Short mmCIF file of C-alpha atoms in Angstrom, two decimals:
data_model
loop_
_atom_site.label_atom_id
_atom_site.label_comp_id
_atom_site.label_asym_id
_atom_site.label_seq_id
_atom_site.Cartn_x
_atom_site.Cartn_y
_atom_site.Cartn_z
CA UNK L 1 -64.75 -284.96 -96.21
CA UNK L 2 -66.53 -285.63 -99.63
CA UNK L 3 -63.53 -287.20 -101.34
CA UNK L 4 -62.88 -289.41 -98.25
CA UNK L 5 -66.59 -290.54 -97.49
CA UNK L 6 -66.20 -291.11 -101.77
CA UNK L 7 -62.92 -293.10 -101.28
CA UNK L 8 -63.99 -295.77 -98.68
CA UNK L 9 -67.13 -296.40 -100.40
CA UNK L 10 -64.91 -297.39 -103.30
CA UNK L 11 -64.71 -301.23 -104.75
CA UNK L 12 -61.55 -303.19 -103.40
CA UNK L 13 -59.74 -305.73 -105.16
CA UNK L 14 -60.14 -308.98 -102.87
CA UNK L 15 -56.39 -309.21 -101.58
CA UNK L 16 -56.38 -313.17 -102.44
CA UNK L 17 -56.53 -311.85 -105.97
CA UNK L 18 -54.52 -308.52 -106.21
CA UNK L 19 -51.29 -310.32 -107.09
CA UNK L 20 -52.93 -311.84 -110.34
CA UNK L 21 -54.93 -308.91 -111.42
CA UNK L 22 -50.91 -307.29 -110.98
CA UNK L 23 -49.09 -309.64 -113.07
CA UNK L 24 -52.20 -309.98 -115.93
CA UNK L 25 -52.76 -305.91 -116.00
CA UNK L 26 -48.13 -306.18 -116.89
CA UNK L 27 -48.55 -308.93 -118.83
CA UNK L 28 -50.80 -307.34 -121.26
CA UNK L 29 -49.11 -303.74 -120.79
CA UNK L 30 -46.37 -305.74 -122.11
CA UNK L 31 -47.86 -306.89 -124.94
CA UNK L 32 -49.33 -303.60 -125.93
CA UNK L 33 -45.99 -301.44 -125.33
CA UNK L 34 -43.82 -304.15 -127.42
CA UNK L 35 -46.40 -303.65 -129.81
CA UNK L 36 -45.23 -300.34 -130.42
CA UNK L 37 -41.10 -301.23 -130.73
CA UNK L 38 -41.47 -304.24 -132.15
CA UNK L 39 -42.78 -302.27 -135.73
CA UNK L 40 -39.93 -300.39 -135.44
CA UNK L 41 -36.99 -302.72 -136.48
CA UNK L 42 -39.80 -304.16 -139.39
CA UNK L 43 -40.39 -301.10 -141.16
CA UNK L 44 -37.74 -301.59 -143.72
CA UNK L 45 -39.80 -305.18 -144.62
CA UNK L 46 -42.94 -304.24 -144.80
CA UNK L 47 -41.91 -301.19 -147.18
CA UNK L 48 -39.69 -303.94 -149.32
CA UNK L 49 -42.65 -306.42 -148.68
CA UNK L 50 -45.46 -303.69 -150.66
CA UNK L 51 -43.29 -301.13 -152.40
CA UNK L 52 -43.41 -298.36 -149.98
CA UNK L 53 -41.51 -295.42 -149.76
CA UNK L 54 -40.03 -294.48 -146.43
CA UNK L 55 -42.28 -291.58 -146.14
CA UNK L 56 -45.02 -293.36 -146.37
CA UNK L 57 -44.28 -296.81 -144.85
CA UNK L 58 -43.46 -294.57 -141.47
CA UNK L 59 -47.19 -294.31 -141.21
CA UNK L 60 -47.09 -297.84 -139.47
CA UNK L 61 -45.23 -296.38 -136.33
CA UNK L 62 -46.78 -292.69 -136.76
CA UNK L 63 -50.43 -293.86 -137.31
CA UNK L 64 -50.03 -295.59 -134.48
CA UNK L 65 -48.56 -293.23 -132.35
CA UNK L 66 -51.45 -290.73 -133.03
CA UNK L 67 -54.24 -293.09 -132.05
CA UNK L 68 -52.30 -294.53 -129.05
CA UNK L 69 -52.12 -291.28 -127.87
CA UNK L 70 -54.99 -289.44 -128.12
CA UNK L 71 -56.64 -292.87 -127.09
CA UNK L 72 -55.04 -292.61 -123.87
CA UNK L 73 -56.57 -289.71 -122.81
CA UNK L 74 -59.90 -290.33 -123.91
CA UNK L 75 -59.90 -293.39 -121.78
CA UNK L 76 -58.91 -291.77 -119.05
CA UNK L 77 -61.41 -289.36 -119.67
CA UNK L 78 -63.87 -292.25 -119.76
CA UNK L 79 -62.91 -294.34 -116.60
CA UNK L 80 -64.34 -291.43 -114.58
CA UNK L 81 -67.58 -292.27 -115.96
CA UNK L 82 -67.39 -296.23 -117.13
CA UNK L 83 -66.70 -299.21 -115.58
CA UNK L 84 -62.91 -300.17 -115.57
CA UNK L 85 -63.50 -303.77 -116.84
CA UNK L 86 -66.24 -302.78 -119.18
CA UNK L 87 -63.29 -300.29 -121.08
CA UNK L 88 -60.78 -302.66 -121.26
CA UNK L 89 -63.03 -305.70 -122.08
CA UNK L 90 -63.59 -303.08 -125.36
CA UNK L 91 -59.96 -302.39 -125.65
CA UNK L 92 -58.47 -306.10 -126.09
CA UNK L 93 -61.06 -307.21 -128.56
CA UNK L 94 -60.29 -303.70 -130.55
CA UNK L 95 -56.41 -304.97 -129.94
CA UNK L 96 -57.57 -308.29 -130.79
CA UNK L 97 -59.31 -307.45 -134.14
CA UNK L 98 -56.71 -304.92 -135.19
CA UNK L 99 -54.04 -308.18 -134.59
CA UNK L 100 -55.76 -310.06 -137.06
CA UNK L 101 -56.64 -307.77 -139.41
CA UNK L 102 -52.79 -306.88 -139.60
CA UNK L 103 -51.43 -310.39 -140.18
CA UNK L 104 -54.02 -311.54 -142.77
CA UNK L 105 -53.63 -307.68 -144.70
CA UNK L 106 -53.52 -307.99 -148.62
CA UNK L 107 -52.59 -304.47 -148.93
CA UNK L 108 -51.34 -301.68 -147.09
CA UNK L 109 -54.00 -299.87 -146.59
CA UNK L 110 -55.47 -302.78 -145.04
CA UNK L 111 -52.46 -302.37 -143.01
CA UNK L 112 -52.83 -299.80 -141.83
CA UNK L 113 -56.21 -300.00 -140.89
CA UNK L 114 -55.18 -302.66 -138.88
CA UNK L 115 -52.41 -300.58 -136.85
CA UNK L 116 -55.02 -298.16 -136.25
CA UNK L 117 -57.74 -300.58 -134.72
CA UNK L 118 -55.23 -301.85 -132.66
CA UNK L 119 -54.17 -298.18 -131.18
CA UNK L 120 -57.92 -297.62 -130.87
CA UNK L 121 -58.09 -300.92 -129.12
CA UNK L 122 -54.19 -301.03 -127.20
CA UNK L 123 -54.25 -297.29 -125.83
CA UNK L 124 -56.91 -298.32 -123.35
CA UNK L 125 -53.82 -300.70 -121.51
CA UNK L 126 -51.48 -298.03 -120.25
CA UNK L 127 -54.38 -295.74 -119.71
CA UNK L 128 -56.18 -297.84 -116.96
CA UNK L 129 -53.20 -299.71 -115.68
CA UNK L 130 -52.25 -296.08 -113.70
CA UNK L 131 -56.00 -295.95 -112.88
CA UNK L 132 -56.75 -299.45 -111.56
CA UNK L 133 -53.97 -298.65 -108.27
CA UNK L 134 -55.07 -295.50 -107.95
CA UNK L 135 -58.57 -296.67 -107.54
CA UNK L 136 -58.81 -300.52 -106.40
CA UNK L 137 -55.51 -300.25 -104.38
CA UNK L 138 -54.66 -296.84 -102.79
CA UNK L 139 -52.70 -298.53 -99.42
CA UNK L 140 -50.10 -299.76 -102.32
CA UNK L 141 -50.69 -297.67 -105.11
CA UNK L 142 -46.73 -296.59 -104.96
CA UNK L 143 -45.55 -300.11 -105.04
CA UNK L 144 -48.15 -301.15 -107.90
CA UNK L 145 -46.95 -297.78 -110.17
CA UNK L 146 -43.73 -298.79 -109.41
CA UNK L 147 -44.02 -302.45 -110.42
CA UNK L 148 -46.63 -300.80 -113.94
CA UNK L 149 -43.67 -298.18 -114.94
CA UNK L 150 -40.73 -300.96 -114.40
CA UNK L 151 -43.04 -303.15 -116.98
CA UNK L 152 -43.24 -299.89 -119.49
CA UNK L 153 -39.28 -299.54 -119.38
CA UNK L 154 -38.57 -302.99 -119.92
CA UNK L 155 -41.04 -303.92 -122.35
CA UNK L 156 -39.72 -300.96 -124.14
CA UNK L 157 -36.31 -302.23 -124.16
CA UNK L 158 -37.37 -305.97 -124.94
CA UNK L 159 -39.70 -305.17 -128.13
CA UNK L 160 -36.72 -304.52 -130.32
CA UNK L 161 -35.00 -307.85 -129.39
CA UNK L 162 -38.20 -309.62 -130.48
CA UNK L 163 -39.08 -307.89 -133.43
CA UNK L 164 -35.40 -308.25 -134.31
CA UNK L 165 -35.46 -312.26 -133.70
CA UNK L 166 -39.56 -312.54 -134.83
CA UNK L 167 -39.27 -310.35 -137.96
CA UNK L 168 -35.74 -312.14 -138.97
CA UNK L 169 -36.70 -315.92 -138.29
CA UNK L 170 -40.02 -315.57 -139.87
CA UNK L 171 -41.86 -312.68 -140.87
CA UNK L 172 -42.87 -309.24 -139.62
CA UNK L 173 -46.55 -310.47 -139.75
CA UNK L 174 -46.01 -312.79 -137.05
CA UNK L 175 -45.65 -309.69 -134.99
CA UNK L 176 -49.50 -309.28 -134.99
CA UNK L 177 -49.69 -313.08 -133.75
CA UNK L 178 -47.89 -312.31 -130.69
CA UNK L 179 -50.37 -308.98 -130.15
CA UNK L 180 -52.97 -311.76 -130.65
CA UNK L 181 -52.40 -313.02 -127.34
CA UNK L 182 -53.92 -310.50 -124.78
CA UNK L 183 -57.46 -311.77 -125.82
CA UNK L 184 -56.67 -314.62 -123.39
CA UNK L 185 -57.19 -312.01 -120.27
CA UNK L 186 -60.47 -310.58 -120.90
CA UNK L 187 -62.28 -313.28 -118.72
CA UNK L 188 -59.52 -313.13 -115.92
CA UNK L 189 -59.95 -309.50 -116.18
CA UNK L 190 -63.61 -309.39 -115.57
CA UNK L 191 -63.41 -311.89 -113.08
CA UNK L 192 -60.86 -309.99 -110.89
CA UNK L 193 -61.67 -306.34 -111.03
CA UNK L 194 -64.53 -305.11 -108.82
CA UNK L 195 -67.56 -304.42 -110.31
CA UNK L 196 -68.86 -300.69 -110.85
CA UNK L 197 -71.76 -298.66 -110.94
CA UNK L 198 -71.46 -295.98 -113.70
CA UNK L 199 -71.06 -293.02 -112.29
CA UNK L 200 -72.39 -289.63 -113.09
CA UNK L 201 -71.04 -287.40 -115.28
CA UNK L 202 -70.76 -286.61 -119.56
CA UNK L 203 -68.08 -286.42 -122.10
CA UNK L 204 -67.63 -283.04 -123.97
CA UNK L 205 -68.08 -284.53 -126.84
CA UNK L 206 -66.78 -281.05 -129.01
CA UNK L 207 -63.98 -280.27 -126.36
CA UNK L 208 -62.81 -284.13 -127.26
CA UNK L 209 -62.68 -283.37 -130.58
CA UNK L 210 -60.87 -280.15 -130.21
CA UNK L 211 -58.10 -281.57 -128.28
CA UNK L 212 -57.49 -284.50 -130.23
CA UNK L 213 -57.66 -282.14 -133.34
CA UNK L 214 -54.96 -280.29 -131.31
CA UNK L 215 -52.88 -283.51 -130.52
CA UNK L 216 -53.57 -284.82 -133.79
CA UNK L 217 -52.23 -281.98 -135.84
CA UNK L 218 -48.98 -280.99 -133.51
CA UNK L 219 -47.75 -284.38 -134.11
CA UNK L 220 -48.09 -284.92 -137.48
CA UNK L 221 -46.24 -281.80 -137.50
CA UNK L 222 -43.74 -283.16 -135.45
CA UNK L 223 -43.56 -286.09 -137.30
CA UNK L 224 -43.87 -284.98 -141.25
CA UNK L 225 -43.72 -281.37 -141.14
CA UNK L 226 -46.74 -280.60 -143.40
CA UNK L 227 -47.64 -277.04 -143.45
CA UNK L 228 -51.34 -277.17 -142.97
CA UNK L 229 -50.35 -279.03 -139.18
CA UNK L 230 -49.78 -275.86 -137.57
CA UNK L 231 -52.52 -274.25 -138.50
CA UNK L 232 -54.65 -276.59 -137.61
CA UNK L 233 -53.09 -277.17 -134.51
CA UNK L 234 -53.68 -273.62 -133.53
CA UNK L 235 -56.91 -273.28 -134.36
CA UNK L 236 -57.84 -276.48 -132.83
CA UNK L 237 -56.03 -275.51 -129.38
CA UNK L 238 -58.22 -272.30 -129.39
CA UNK L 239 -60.99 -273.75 -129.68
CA UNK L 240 -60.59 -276.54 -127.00
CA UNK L 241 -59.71 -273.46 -124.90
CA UNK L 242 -62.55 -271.65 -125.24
CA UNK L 243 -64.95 -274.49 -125.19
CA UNK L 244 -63.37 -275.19 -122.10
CA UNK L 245 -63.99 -271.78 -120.62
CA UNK L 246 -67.47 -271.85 -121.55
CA UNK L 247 -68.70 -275.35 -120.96
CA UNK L 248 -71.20 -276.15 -118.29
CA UNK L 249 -68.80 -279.93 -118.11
CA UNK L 250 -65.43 -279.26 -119.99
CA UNK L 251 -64.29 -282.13 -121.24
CA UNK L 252 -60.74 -281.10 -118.77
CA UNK L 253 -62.01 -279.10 -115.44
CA UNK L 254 -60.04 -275.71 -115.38
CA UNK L 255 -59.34 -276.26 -111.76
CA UNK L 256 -57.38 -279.31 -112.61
CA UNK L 257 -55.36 -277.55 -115.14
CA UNK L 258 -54.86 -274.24 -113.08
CA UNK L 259 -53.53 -276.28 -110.35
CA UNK L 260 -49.78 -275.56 -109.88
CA UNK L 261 -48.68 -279.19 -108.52
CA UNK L 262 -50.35 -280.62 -111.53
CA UNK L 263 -48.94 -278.76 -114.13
CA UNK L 264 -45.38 -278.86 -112.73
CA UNK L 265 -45.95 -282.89 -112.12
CA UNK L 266 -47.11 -283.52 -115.48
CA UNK L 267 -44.59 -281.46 -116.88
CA UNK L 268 -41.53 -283.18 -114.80
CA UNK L 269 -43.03 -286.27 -116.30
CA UNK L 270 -42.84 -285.06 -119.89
CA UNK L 271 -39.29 -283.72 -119.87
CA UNK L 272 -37.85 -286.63 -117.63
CA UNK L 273 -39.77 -289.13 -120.07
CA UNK L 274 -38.45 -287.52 -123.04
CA UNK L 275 -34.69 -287.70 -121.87
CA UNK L 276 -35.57 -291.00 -121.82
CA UNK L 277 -37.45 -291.91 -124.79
CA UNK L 278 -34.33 -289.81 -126.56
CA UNK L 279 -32.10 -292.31 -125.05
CA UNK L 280 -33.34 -295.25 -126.63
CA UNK L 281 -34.08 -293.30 -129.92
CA UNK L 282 -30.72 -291.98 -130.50
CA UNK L 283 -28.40 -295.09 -129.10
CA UNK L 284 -29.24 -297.58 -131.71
CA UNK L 285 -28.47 -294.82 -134.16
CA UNK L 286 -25.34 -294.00 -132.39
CA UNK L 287 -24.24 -297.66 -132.46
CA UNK L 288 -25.29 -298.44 -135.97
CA UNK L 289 -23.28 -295.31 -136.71
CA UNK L 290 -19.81 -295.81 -134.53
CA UNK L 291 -19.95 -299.74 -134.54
CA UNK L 292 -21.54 -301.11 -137.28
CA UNK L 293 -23.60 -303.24 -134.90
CA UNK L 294 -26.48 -304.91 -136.31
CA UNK L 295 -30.04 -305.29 -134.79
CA UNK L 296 -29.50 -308.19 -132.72
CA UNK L 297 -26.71 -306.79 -131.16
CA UNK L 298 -27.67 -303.28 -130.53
CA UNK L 299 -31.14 -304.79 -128.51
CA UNK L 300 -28.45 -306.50 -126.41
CA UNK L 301 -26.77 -303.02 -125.62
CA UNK L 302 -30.03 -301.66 -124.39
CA UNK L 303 -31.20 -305.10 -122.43
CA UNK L 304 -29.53 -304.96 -119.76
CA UNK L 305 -30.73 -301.53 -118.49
CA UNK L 306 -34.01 -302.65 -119.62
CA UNK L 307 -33.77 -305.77 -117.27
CA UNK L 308 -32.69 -303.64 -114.05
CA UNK L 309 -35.48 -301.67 -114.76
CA UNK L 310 -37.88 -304.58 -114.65
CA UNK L 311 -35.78 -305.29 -111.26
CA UNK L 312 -35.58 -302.09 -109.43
CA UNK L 313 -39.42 -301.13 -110.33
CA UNK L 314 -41.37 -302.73 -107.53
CA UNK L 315 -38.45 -301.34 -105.03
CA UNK L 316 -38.74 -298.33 -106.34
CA UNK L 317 -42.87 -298.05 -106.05
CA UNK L 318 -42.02 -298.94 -102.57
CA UNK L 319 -39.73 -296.75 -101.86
CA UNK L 320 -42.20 -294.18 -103.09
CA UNK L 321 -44.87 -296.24 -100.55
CA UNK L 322 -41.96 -295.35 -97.60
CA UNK L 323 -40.28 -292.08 -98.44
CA UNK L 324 -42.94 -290.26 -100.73
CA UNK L 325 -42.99 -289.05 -104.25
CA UNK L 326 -41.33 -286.16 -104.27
CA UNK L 327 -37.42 -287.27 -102.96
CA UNK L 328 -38.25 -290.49 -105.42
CA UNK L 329 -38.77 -287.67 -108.63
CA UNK L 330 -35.98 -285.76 -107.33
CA UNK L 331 -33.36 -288.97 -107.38
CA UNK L 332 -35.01 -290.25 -110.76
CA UNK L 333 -34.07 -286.99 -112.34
CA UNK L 334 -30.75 -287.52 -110.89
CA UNK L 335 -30.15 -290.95 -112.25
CA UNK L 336 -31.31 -290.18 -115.68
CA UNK L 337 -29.36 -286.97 -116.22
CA UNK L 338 -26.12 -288.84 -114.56
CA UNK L 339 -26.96 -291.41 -116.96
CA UNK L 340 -26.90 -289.28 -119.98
CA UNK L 341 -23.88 -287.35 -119.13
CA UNK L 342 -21.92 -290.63 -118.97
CA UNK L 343 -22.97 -291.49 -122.09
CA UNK L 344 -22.26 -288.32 -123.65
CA UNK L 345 -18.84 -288.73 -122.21
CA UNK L 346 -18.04 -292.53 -122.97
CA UNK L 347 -19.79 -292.03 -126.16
CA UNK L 348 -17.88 -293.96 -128.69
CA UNK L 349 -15.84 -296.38 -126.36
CA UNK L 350 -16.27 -300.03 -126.00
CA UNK L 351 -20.34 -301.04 -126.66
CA UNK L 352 -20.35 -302.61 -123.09
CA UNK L 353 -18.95 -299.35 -121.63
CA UNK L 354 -22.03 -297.61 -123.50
CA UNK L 355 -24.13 -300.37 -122.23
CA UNK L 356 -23.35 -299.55 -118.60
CA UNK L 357 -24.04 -295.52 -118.80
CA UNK L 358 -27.22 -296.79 -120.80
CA UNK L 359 -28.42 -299.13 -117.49
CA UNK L 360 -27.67 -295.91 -115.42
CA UNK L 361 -29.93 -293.64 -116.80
CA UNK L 362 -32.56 -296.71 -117.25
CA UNK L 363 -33.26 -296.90 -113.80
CA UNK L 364 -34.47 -293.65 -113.68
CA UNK L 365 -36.77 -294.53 -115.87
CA UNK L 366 -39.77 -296.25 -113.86
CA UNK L 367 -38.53 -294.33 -110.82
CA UNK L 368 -39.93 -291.37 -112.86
CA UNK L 369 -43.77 -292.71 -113.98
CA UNK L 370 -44.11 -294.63 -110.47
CA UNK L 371 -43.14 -290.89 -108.69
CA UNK L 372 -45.16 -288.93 -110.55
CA UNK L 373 -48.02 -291.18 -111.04
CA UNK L 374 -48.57 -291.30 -107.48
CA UNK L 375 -48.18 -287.69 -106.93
CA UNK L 376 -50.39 -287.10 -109.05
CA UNK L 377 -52.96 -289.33 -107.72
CA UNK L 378 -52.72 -287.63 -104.05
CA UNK L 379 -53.35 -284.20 -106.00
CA UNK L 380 -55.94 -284.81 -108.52
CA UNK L 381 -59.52 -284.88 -107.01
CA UNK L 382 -60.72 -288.26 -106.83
CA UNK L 383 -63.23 -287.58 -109.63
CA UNK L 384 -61.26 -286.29 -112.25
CA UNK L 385 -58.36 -289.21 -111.53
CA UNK L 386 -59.15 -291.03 -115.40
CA UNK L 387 -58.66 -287.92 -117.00
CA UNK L 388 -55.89 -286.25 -114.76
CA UNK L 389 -53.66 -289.61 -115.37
CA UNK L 390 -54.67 -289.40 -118.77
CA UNK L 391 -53.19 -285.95 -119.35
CA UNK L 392 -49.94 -287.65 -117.89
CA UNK L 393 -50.05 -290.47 -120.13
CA UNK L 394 -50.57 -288.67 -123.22
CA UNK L 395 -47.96 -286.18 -122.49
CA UNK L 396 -45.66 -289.25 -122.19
CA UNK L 397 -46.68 -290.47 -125.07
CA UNK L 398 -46.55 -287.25 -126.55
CA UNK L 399 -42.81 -286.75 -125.93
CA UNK L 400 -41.74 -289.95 -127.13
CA UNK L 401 -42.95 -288.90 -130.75
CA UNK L 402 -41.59 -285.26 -130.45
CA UNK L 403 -38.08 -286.34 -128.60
CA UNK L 404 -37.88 -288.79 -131.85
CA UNK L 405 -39.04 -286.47 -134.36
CA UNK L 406 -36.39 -283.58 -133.16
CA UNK L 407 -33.43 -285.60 -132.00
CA UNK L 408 -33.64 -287.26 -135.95
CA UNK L 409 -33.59 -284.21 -137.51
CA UNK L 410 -30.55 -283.19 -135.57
CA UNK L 411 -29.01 -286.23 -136.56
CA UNK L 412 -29.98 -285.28 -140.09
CA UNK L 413 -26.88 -282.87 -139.89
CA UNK L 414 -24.73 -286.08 -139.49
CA UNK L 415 -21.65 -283.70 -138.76
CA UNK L 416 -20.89 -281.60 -135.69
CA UNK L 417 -17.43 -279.50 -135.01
CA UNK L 418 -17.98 -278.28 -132.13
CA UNK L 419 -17.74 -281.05 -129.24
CA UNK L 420 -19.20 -279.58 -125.70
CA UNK L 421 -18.75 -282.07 -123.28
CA UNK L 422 -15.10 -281.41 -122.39
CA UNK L 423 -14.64 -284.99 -120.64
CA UNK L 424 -15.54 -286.76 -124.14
CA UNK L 425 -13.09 -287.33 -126.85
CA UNK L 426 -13.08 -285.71 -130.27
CA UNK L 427 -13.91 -288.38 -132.91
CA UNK L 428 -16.58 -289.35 -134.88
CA UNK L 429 -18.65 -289.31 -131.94
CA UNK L 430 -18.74 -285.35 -131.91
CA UNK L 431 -23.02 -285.11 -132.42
CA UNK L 432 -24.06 -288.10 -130.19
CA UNK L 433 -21.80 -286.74 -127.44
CA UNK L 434 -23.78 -282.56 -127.71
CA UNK L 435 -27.45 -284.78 -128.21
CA UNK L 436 -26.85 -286.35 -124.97
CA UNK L 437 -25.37 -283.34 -123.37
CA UNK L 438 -28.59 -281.75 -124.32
CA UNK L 439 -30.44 -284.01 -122.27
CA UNK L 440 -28.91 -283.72 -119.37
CA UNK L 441 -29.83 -280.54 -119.66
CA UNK L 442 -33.22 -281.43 -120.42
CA UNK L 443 -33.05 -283.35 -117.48
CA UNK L 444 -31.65 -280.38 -115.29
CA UNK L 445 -34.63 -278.44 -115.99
CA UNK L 446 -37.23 -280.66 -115.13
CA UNK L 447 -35.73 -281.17 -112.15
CA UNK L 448 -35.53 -277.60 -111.54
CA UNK L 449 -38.79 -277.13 -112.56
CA UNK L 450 -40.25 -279.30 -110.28
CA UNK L 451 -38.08 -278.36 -107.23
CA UNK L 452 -39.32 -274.61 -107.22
CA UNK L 453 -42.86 -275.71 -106.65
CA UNK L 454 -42.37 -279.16 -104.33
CA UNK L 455 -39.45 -276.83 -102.40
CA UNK L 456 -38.57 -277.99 -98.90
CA UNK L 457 -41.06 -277.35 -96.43
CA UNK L 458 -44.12 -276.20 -98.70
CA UNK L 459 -45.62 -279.86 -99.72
CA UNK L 460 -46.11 -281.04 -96.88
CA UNK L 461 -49.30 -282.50 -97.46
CA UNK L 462 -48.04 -284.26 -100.55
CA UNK L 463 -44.95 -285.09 -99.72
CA UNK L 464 -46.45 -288.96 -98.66
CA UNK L 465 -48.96 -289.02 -101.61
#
């Protein structure tokens, strides 16, 4: 009775603006996502640009990483207790500064600072776009996640195109000018989200630091493999642990992470994304390899499953609205491992042939974050909502840098002899065609995963959240 009396006391968005606060909160998600892809295709000029080595010009994309997604949780984490407009009036100007910082940067240092500031500032985007429905718009919320995780998958897809065509007609600092932008929504975005009261409740201050020592140290793991990581990383995760135990206000509630719907959610999430996040991490690797194709053309490959994204997303949130989550997670884990076997078994045929098993497993894609997203919001007590869809955003964020981190290594070995998918021909293509064979597997499991706990019959009460 609590949670509902709490829930209809809750500020609504006036429904003559709901449509704009939509398409601002995706336009600036859209910015701050390409933010992270664009870098990626640039990396090469910036080292050239100060004299970097690769190992330590890759602290542009891993830097940023880090912050974005340790940044994401804390925000979460801090919309249980903060205004909504408030945080993300602080997160654009962060964005804002780091933007300028990063195109008028003598050095790389300075360069770096800048990426940083601008993960401090960006990670609050994603973070409270899952929140806002969840909060201001629960009658829709499935349609709205759909319509914020279509924006994610094609903004992901997009960002190499334009750091491809803004890094090769002029310069990879006129990357930062197109960050630059978002400052332009801070007064719309203050105008249009309903005001708050703070509400009660305080930040662990030493369990935050223990988990984003945790986070903090498994990725750079992940991402350099230096020795003192692991140890860190344990000690760290110990620590949060315990703190969390014996905490009068953990800085996570135990009940949230004891919860059995939760934990299998969240984890459906981070496999499915991470299938996903492989995808777009291995194909332009794949086609470099097998083709020869240059930038340009290899953001064209992954475009078009990037635009049907963009086009099934807001069907898809409805569809969630109509059917509930759980048959929409069970067909997105579907699509995406379909997806991935067709690749691994077209692997090395015509680009366009590659480009349609790459659209395939692309629609999964915001079919997955709108699901789960919205399960999650029906499970999580309305309380602990900023940090609950936190968890899920870092853990997405999370397996982006570990899917890249292991599938590269892999790739490392350059040769394979052994070719598993028996559909696929034997060529070149022998190592692409077992990494995408792999995720499908990947795939498989979260799917089995998450159909022990939501089985047939037992979810009843979720099965429309």
């Amino acid at each position: 009775m609590t949670d509902t009396k709490e829930q209809k006391e809750a500020p609504r968005i006036d429904p003559k603006l709901k449509s704009r606060l939509i398409l601002l909160i995706c336009a600036i998600l859209t910015f701050t996502v390409m933010n992270g892809t664009m870098f990626n295709v640039a990396i090469p000029d910036i080292a050239e640009h100060f004299g970097l080595m690769p190992s330590q010009v890759s602290w542009v994309m891993t830097g940023y990483i880090l912050v974005f997604s340790i940044g994401s949780l804390m925000y979460g984490k801090l919309a249980d207790i903060f205004p909504i407009k408030n945080l993300l009036t602080f997160g654009l100007t962060l964005f804002f500064i780091g933007a300028t910082l990063g195109i008028l940067a003598p050095n790389y240092p300075t360069l770096l600072a800048a990426r940083i500031i601008q993960a401090l500032g960006g990670a609050t985007i994603p973070a409270l776009a899952f929140i806002i429905p969840a909060r201001f718009i629960p009658d829709e919320r499935g349609r709205v996640f759909g319509i914020v995780s279509a924006t994610v998958a094609f903004a992901s897809g997009l960002g190499p195109i334009a750091g491809g065509l803004i890094g090769g007609f002029l310069s990879w600092r006129f990357l930062f000018l197109f960050s630059m932008l978002s400052i332009v929504a801070i007064p719309f975005l203050r105008k249009w989200i309903p005001d708050e009261e703070r509400r009660h409740g305080v930040v662990d201050i030493p369990g935050a630091v223990f988990i984003a020592a945790s986070v903090a140290s498994l990725l750079v793991f992940i991402t350099t493999g230096l020795w003192w990581a692991p140890l860190m990383f344990a000690t760290s995760l110990i620590l949060f642990i315990w703190r969390t135990l014996t905490a009068e206000h953990p800085f996570i509630e135990p009940s949230l992470l004891k919860d059995g719907r939760y934990t299998t959610t969240v984890a459906t999430s981070f496999l499915g994304t991470s299938v996903l996040f492989g995808m777009i991490f291995i194909i332009p690797i794949m086609l470099r390899d097998l083709y020869d194709l240059n930038t340009l053309a290899i953001g064209l490959v992954l475009f078009p499953g990037a635009m049907a994204a963009g086009l099934i997303g807001q069907a898809g949130g409805r569809l969630v609205d109509r059917k509930g989550s759980v048959p929409v997670v069970k067909l997105a884990m579907i699509l995406v491992g379909f997806g991935t076997v067709l690749i691994s078994t077209f692997a090395g045929f015509h680009p366009v042939v590659v480009a349609l098993c790459v659209l395939v497993t692309y629609l999964g894609f915001p079919l997955v974050q709108s699901s789960t997203a919205n399960l999650l919001s029906s499970i999580v007590p309305e309380k602990q909502t900023g940090v609950g869809i936190g968890m899920f955003n870092l853990l997405n964020f999370m397996s982006a840098a570990i899917g890249s981190a292991v599938y590269g290594r892999i790739l490392d070995l350059e040769t394979a002899s052994f070719l598993l998918n028996p559909f696929a021909r034997t060529n070149d293509n022998i190592i692409y065609s077992n990494l995408f064979l792999s995720l499908t597997g990947i795939a498989l499991i979260a799917l089995t995963i998450f159909l022990f706990r939501f089985r047939a019959g037992a979810t009843t009460a979720v099965q429309k959240g």
